[in-house]
JSON list of C-alpha atoms in Angstrom, two decimals:
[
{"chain": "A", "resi": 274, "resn": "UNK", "atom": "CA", "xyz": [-3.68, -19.93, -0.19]},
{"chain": "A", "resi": 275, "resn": "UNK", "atom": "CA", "xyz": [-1.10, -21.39, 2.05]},
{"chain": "A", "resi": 276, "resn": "UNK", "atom": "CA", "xyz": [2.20, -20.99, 1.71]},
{"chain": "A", "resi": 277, "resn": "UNK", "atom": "CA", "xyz": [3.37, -24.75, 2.73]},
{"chain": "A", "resi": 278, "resn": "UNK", "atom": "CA", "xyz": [7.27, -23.83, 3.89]},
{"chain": "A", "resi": 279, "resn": "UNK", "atom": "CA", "xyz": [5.81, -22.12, 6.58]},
{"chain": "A", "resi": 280, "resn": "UNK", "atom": "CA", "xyz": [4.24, -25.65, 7.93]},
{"chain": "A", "resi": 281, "resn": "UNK", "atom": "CA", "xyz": [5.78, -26.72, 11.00]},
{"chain": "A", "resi": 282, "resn": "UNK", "atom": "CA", "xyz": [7.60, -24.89, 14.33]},
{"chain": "A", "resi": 283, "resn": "UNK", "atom": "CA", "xyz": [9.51, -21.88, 14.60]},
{"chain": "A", "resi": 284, "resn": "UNK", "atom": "CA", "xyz": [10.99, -20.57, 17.27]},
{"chain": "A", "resi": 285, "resn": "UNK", "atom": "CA", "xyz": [12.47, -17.31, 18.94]},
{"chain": "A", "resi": 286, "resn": "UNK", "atom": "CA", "xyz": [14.50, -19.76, 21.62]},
{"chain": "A", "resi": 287, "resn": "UNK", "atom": "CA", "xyz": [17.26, -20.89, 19.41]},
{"chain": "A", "resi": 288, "resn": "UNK", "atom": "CA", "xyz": [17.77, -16.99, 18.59]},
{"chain": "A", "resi": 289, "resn": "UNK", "atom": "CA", "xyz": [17.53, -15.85, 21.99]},
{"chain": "A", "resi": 290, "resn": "UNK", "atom": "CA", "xyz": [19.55, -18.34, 24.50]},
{"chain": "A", "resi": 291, "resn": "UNK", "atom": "CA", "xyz": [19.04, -17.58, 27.56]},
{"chain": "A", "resi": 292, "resn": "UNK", "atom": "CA", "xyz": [16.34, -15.14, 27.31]},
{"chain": "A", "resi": 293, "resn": "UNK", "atom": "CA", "xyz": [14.18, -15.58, 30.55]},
{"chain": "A", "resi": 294, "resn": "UNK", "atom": "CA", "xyz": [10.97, -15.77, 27.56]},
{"chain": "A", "resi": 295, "resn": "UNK", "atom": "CA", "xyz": [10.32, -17.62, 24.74]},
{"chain": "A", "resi": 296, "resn": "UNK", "atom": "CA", "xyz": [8.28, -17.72, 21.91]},
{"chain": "A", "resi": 297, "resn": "UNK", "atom": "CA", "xyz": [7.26, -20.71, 19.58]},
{"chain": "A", "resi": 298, "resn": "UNK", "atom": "CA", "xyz": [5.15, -20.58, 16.13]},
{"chain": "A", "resi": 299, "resn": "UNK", "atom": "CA", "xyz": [3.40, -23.34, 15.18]},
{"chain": "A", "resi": 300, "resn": "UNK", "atom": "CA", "xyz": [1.06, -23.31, 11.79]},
{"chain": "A", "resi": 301, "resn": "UNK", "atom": "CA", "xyz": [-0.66, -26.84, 11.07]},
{"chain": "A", "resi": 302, "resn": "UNK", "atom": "CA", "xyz": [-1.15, -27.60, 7.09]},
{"chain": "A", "resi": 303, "resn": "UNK", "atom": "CA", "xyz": [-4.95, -27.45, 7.47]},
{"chain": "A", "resi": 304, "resn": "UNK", "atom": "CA", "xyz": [-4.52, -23.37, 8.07]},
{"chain": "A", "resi": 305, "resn": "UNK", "atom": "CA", "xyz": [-4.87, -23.85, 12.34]},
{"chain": "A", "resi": 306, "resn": "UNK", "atom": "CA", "xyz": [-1.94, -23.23, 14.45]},
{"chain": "A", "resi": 307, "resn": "UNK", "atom": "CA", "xyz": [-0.83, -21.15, 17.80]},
{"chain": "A", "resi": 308, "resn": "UNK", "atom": "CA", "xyz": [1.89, -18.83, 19.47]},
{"chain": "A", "resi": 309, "resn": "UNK", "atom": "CA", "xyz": [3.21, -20.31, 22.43]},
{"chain": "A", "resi": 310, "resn": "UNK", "atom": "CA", "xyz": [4.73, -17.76, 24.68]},
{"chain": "A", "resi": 311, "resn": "UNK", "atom": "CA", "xyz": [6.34, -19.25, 27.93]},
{"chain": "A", "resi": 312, "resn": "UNK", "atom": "CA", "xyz": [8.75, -17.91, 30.73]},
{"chain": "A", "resi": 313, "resn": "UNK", "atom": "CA", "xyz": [11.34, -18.92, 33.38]},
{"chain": "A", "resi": 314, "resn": "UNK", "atom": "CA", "xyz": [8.44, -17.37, 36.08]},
{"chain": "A", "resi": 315, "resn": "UNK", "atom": "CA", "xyz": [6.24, -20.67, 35.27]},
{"chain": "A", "resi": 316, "resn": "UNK", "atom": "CA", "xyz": [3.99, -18.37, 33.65]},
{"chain": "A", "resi": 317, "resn": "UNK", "atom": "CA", "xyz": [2.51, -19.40, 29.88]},
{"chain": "A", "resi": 318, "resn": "UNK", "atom": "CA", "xyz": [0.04, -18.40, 27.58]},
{"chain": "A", "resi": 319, "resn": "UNK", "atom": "CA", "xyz": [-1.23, -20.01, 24.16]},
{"chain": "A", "resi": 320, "resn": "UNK", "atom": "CA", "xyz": [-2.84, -17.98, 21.56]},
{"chain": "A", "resi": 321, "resn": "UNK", "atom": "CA", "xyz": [-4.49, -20.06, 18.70]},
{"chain": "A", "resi": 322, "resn": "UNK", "atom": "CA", "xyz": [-5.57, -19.36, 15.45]},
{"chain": "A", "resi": 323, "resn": "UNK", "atom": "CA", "xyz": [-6.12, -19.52, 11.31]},
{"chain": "A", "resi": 324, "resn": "UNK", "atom": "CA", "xyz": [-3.38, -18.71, 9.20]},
{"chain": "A", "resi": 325, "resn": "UNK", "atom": "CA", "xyz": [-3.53, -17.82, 5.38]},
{"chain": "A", "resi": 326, "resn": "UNK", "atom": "CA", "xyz": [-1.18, -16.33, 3.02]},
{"chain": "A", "resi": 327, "resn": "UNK", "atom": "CA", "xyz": [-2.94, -14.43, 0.62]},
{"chain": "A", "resi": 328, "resn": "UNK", "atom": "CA", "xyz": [0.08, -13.34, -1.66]},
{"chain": "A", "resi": 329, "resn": "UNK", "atom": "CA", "xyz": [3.70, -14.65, -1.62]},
{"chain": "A", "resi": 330, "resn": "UNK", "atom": "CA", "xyz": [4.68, -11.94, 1.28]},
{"chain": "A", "resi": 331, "resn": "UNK", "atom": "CA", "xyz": [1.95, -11.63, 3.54]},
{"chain": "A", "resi": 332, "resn": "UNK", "atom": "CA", "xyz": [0.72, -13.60, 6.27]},
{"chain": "A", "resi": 333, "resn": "UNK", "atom": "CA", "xyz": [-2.56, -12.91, 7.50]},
{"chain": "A", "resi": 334, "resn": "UNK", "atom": "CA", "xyz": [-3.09, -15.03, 11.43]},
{"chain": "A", "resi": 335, "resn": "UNK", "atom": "CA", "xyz": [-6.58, -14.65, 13.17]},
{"chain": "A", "resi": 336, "resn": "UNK", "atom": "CA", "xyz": [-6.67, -15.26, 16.35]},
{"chain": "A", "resi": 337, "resn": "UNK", "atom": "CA", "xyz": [-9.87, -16.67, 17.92]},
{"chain": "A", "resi": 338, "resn": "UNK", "atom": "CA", "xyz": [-8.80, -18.42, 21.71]},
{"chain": "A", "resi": 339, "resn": "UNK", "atom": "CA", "xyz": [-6.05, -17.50, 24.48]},
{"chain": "A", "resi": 340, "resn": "UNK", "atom": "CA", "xyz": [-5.22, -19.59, 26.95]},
{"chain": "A", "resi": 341, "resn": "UNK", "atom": "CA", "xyz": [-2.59, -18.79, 30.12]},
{"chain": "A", "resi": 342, "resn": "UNK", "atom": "CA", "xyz": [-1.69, -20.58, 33.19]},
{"chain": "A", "resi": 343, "resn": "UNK", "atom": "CA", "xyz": [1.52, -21.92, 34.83]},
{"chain": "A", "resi": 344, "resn": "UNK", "atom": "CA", "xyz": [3.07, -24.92, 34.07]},
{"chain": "A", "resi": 345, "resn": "UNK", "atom": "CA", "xyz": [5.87, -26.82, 35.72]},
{"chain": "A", "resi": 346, "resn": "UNK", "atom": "CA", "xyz": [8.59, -29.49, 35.67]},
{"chain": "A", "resi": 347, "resn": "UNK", "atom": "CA", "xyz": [7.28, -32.88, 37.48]},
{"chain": "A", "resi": 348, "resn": "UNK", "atom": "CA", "xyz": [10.74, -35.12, 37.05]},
{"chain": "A", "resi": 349, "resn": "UNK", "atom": "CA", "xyz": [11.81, -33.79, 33.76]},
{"chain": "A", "resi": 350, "resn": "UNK", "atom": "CA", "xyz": [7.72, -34.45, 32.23]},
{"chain": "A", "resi": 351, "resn": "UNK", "atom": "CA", "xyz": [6.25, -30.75, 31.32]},
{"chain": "A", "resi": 352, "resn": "UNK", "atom": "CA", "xyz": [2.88, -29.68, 32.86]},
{"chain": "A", "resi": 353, "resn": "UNK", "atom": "CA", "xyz": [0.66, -27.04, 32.00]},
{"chain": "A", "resi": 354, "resn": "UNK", "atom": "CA", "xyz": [-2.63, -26.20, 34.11]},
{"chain": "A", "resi": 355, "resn": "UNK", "atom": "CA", "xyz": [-4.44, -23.46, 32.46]},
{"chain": "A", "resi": 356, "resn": "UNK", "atom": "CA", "xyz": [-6.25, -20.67, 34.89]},
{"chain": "A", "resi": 357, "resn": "UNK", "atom": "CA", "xyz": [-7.66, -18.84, 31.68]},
{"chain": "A", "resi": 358, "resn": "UNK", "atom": "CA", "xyz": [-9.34, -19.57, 28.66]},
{"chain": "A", "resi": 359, "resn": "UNK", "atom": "CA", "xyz": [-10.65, -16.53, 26.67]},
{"chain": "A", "resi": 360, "resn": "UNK", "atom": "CA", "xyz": [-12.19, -16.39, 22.97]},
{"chain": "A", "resi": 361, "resn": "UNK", "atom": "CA", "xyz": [-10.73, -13.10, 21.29]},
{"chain": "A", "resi": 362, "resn": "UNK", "atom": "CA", "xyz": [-11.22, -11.99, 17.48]},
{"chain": "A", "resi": 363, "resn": "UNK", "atom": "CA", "xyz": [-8.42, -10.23, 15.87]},
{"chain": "A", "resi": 364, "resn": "UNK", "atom": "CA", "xyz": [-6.64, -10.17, 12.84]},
{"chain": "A", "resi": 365, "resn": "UNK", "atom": "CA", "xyz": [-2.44, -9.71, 12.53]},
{"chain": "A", "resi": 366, "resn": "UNK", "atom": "CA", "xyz": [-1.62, -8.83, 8.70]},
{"chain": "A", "resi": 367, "resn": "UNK", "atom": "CA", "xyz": [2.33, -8.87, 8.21]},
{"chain": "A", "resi": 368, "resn": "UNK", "atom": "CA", "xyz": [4.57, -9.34, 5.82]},
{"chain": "A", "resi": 369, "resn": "UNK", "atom": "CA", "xyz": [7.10, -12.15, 5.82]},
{"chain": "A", "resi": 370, "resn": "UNK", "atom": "CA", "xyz": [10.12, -13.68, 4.52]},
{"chain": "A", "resi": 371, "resn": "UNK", "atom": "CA", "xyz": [11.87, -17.17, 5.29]},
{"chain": "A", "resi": 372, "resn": "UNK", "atom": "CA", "xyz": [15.43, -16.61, 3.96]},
{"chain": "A", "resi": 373, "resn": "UNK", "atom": "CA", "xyz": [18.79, -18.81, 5.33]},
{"chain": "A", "resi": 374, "resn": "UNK", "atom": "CA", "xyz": [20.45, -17.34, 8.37]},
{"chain": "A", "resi": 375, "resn": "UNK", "atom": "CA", "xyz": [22.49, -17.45, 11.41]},
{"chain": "A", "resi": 376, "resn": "UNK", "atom": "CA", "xyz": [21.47, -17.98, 15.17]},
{"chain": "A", "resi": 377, "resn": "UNK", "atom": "CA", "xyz": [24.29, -17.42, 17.85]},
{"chain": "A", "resi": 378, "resn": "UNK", "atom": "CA", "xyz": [27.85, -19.05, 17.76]},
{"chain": "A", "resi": 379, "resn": "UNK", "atom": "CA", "xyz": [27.12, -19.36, 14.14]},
{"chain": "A", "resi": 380, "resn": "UNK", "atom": "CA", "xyz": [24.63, -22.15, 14.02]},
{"chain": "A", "resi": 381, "resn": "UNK", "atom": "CA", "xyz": [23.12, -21.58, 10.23]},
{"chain": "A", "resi": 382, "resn": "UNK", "atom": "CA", "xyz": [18.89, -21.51, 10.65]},
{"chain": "A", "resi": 383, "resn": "UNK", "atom": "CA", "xyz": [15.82, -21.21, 8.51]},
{"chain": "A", "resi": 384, "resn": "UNK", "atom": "CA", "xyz": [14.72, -17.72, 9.35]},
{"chain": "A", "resi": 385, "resn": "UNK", "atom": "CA", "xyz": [11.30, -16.55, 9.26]},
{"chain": "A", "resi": 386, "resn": "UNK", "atom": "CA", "xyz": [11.46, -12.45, 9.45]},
{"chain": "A", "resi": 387, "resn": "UNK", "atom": "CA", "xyz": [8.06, -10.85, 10.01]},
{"chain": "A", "resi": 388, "resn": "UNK", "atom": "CA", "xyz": [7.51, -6.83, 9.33]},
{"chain": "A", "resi": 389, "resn": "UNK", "atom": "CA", "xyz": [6.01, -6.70, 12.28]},
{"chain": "A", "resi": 390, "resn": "UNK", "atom": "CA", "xyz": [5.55, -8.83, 15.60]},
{"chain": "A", "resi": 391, "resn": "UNK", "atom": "CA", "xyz": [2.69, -10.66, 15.99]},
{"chain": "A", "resi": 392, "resn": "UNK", "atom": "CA", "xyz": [1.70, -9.70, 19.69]},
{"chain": "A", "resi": 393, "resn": "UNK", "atom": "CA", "xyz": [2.70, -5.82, 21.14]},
{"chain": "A", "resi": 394, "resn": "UNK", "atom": "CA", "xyz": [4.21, -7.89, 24.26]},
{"chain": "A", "resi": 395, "resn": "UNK", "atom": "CA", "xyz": [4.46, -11.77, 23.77]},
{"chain": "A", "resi": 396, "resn": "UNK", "atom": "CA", "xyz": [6.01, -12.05, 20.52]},
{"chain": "A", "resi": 397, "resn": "UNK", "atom": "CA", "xyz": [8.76, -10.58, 18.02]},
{"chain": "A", "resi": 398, "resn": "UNK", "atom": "CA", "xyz": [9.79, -10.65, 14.43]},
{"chain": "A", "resi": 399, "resn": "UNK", "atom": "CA", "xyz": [12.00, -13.13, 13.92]},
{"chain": "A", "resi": 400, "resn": "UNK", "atom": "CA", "xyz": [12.13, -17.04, 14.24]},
{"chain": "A", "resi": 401, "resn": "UNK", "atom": "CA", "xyz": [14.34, -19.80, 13.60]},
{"chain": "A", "resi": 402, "resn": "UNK", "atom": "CA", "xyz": [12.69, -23.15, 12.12]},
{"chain": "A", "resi": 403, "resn": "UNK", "atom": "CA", "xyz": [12.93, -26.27, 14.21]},
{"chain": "A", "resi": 404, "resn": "UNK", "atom": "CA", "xyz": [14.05, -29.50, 12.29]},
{"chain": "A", "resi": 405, "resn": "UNK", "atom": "CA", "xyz": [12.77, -32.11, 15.07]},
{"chain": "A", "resi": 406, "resn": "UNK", "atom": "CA", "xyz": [10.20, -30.36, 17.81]},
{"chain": "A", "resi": 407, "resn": "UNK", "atom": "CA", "xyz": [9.63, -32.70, 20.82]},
{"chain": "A", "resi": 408, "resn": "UNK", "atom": "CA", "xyz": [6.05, -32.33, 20.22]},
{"chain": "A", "resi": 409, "resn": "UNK", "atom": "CA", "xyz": [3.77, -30.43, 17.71]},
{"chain": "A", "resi": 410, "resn": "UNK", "atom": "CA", "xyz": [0.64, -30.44, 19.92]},
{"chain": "A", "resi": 411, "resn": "UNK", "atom": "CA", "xyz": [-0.50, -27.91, 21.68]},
{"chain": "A", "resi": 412, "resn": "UNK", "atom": "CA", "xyz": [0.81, -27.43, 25.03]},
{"chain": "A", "resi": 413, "resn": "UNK", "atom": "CA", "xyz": [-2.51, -26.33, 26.20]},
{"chain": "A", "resi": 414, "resn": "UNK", "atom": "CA", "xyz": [-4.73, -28.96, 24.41]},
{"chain": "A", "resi": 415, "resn": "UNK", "atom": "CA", "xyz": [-4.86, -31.88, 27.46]},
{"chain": "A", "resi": 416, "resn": "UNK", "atom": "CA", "xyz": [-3.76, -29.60, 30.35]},
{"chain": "A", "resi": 417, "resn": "UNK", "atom": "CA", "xyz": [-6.54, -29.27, 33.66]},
{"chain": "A", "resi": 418, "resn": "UNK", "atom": "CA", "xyz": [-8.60, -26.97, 33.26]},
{"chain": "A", "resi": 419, "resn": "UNK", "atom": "CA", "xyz": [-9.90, -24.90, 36.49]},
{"chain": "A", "resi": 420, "resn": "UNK", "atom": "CA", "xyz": [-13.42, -25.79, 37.54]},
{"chain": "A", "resi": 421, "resn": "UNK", "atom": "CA", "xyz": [-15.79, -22.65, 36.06]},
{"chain": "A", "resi": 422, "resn": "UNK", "atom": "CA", "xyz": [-18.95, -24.11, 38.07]},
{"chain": "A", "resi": 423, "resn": "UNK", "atom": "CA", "xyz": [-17.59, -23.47, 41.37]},
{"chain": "A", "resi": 424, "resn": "UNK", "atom": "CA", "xyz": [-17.93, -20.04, 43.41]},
{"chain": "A", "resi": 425, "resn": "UNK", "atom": "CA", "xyz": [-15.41, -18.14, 43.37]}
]
């Protein structure tokens, strides 16, 4: 089961201006999706998995792939080159609620409140919805990749 108003982007940004991290949420109708975790150093890393929500207030997320790397800012274009790519298994249960809200200076937001954060150190508990993401592809998905056949 799926709950379908969690679709979409979410995001830790609009909550957090000016945080030197950020975190975006991204869950795909057909049950894939990723946490995008990014900061000012250049540094980024993009956990993917499955999402399900097998009652009305839990999410269950398992994540199978994590990628990291840099990426930078080539005349205002975004580029990520990913140094790692890692398959994981793990499972994050949590409970969650999307409810309306308030970001700072009193911007009203879709809030999605988890029990729990999804990562000990990349990731927190609450999210704000975004109406109109720039892009809902994986910032990972056409970066280089470093060349695993040569000596290191």
């Amino acid at each position: 089961m799926k709950d379908e108003r969690l679709t979409g982007m979410w995001t830790d940004e609009i909550l957090q201006p000016g945080s030197v991290e950020s975190v975006d949420l991204m869950f795909r109708r057909d049950g894939s999706g990723w946490l995008f975790w990014a900061s000012w150093s250049t540094e980024f890393a993009v956990s993917r998995f499955t999402w399900a929500t097998p009652t009305a207030s839990e999410l269950a997320l398992k994540f199978h792939r994590t990628l990291g790397g840099t990426w930078s800012n080539d005349d205002g274009v975004i580029r990520h080159d990913v140094g790692s790519d890692e398959k994981e298994e793990f499972v994050v249960e949590t409970g969650y609620a999307i409810a309306p809200g308030e970001a700072p200076y009193a911007t009203p937001v879709t809030l999605l409140s988890l029990t729990r954060p999804l990562t000990e150190h990349l990731a927190g508990s609450r999210f704000a919805w975004v109406e109109k993401p720039e892009s809902l592809s994986d910032p990972s998905a056409g970066a280089p990749r470093p060349d695993l056949s040569s000596p290191h």
